[in-house]
PDB file of C-alpha atoms in Angstrom:
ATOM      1  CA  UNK A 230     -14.233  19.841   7.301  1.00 72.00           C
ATOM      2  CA  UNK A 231     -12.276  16.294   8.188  1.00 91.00           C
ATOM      3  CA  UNK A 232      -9.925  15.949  10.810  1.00 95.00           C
ATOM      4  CA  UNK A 233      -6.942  15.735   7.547  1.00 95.00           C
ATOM      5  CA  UNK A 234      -8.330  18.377   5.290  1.00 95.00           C
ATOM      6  CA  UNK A 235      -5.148  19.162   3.225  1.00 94.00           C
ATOM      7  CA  UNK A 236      -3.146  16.620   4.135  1.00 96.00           C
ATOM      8  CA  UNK A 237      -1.425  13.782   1.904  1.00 97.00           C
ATOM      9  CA  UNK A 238      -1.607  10.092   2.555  1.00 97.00           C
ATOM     10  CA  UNK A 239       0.061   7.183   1.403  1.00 96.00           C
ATOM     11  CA  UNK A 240      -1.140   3.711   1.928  1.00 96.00           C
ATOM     12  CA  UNK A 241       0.132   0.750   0.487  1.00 93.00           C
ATOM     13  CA  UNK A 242      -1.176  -2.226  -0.471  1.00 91.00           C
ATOM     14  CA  UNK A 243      -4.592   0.318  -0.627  1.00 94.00           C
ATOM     15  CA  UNK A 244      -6.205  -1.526  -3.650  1.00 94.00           C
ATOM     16  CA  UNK A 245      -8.250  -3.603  -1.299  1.00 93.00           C
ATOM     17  CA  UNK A 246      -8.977  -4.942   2.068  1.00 93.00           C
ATOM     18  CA  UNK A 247      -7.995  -3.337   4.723  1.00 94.00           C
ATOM     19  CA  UNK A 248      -5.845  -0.624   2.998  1.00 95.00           C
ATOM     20  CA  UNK A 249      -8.388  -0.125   0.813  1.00 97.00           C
ATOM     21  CA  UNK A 250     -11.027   0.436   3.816  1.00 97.00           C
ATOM     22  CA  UNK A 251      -8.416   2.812   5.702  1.00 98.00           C
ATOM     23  CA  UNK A 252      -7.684   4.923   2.418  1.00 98.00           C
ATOM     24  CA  UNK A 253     -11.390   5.518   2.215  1.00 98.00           C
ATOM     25  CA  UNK A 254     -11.318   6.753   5.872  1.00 98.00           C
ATOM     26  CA  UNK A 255      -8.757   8.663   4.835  1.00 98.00           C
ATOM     27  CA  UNK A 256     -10.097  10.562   2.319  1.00 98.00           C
ATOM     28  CA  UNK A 257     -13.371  10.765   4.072  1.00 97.00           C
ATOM     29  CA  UNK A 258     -11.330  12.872   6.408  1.00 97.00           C
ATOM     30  CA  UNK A 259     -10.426  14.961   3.550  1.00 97.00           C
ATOM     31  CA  UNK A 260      -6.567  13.579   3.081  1.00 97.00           C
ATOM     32  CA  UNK A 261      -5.643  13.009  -0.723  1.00 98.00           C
ATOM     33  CA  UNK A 262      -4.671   9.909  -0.524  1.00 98.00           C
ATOM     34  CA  UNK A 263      -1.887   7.757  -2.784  1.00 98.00           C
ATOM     35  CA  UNK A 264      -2.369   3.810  -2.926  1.00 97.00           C
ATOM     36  CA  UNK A 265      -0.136   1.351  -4.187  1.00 95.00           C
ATOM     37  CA  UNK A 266      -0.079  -2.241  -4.932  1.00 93.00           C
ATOM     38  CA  UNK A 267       0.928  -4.801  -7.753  1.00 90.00           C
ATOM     39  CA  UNK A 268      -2.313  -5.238  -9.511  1.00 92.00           C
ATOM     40  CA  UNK A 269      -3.301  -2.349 -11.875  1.00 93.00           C
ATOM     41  CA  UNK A 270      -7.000  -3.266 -12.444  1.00 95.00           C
ATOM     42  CA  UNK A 271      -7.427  -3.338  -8.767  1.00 95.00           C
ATOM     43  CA  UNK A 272      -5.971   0.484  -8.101  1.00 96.00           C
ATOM     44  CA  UNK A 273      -8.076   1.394 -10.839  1.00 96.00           C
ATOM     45  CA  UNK A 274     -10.919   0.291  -9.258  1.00 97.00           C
ATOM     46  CA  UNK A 275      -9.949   1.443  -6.001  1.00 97.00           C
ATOM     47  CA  UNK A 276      -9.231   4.606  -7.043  1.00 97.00           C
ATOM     48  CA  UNK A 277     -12.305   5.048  -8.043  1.00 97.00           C
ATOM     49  CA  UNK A 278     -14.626   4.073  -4.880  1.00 96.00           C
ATOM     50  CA  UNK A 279     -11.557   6.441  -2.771  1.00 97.00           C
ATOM     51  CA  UNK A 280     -12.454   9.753  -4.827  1.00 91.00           C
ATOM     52  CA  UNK A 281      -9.315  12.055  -3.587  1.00 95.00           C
ATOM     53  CA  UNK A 282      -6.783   9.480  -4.691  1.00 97.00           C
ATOM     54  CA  UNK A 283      -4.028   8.512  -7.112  1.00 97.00           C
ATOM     55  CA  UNK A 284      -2.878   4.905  -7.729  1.00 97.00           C
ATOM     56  CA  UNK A 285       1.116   4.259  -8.240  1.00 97.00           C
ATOM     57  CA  UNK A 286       1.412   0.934  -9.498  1.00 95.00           C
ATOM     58  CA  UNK A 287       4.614  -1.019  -7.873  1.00 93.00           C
ATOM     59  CA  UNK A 288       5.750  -3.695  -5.358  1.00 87.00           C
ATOM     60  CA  UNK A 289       7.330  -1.698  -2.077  1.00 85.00           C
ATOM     61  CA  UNK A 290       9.940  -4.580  -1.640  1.00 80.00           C
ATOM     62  CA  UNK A 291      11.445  -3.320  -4.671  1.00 85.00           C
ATOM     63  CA  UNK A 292      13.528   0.071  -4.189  1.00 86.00           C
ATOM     64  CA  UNK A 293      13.100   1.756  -7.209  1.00 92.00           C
ATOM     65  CA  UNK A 294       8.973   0.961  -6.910  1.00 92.00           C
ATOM     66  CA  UNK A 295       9.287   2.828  -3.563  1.00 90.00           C
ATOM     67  CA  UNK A 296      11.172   5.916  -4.389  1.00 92.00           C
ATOM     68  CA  UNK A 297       8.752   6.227  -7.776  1.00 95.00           C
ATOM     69  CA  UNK A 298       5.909   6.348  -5.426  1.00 94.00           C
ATOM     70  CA  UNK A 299       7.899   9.363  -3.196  1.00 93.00           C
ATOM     71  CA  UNK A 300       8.743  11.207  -6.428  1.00 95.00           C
ATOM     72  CA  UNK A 301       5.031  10.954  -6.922  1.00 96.00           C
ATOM     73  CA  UNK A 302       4.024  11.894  -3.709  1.00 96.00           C
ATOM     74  CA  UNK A 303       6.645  14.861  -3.932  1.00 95.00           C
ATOM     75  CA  UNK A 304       5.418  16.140  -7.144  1.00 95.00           C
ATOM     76  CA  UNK A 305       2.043  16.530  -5.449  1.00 94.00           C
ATOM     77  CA  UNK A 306       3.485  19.032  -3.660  1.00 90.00           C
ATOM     78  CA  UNK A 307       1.846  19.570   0.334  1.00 88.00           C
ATOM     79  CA  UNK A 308       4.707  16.407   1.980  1.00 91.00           C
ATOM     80  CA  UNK A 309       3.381  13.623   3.392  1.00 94.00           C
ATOM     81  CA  UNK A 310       1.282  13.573   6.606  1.00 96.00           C
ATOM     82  CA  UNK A 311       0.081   9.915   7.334  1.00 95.00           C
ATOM     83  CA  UNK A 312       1.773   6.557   5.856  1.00 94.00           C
ATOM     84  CA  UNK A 313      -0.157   3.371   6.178  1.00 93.00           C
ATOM     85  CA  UNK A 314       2.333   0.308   5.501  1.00 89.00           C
ATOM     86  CA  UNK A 315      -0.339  -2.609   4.784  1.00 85.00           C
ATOM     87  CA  UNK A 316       1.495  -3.884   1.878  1.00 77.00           C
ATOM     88  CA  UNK A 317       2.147  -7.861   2.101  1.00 68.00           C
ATOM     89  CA  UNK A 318       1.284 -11.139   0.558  1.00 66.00           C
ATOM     90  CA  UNK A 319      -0.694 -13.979   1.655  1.00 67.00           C
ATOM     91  CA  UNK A 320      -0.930 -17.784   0.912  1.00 68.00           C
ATOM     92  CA  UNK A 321      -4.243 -19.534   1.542  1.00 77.00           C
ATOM     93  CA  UNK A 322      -3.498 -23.425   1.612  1.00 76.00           C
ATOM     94  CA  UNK A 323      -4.507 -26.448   4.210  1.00 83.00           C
ATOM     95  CA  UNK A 324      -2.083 -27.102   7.221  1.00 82.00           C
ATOM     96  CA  UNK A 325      -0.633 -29.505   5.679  1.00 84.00           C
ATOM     97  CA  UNK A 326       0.094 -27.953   2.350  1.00 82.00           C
ATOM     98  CA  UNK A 327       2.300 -25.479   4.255  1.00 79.00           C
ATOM     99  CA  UNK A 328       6.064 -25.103   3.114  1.00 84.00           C
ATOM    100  CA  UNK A 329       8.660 -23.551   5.062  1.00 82.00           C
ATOM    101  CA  UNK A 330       9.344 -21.634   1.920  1.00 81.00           C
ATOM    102  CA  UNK A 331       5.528 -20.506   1.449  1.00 75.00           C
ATOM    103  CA  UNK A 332       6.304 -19.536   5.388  1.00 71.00           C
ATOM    104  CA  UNK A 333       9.172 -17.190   4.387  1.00 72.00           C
ATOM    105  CA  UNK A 334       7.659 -15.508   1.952  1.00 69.00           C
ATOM    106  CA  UNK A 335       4.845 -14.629   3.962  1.00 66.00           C
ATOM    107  CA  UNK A 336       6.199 -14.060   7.299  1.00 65.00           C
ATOM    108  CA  UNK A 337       9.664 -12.603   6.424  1.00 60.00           C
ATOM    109  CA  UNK A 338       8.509 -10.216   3.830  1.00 54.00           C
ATOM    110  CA  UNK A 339       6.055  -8.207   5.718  1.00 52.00           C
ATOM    111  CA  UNK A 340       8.658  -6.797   7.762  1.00 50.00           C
ATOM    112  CA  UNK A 341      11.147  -6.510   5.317  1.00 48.00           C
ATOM    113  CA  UNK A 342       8.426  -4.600   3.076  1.00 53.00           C
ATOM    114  CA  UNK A 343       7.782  -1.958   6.444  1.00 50.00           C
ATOM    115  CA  UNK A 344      11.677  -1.241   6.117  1.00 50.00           C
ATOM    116  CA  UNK A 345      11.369  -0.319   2.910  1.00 55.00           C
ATOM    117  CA  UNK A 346       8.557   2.049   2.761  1.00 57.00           C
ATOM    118  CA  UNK A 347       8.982   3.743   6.361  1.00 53.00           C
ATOM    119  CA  UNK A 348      12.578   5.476   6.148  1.00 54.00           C
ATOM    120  CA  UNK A 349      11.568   7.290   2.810  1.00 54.00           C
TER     121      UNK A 349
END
């Protein structure tokens, strides 16, 4: 028996990297787990090296994305035990190919993405 037998997760961004890594830990430990991210194919995928887990498609700087993933995680039914807020976007370019708006998106939408998912 895992350390979060019966107990619901949510992690987003979970289709890969590191949120994909922790939502296998997760479920590992016996958590069912929800991912979410923007690409479909990838949560499919995902989903399917997790085992315990259901993908909800959406982007958690949009509001209505976010409280479609709750309803989801309510309809499950047992709450909501761990959150994981990976979610965020990244831009791989030289030095010099930098923008200060490739810089804002980046940098000011990770937090803004945490202060959307955590409150819920």
């Amino acid at each position: 028996m895992g350390q979060l037998e019966g107990m619901t997760a949510v992690v987003t961004g979970g289709s890969t990297g590191i949120g994909l890594a922790t939502a296998r830990r997760l479920a590992a430990e016996g958590a069912h787990v929800f991912i979410t991210g923007r690409r479909e194919t990838e949560l499919r995928k995902a989903v399917a090296t997790i085992g315990n887990a259901t993908a909800v498609s959406g982007d958690v700087s949009v509001a209505a994305d976010v409280d479609r993933l709750y309803q989801r995680v309510r309809e499950h039914g047992q709450g909501l035990d761990v959150l994981f807020a990976n979610a965020g976007i990244n831009h791989i370019a030289r030095l010099d190919e930098l923008t200060e708006d490739i810089h804002d998106a980046v940098f000011d939408r990770r937090p803004s993405r945490c202060s959307t998912t955590v409150p819920r």
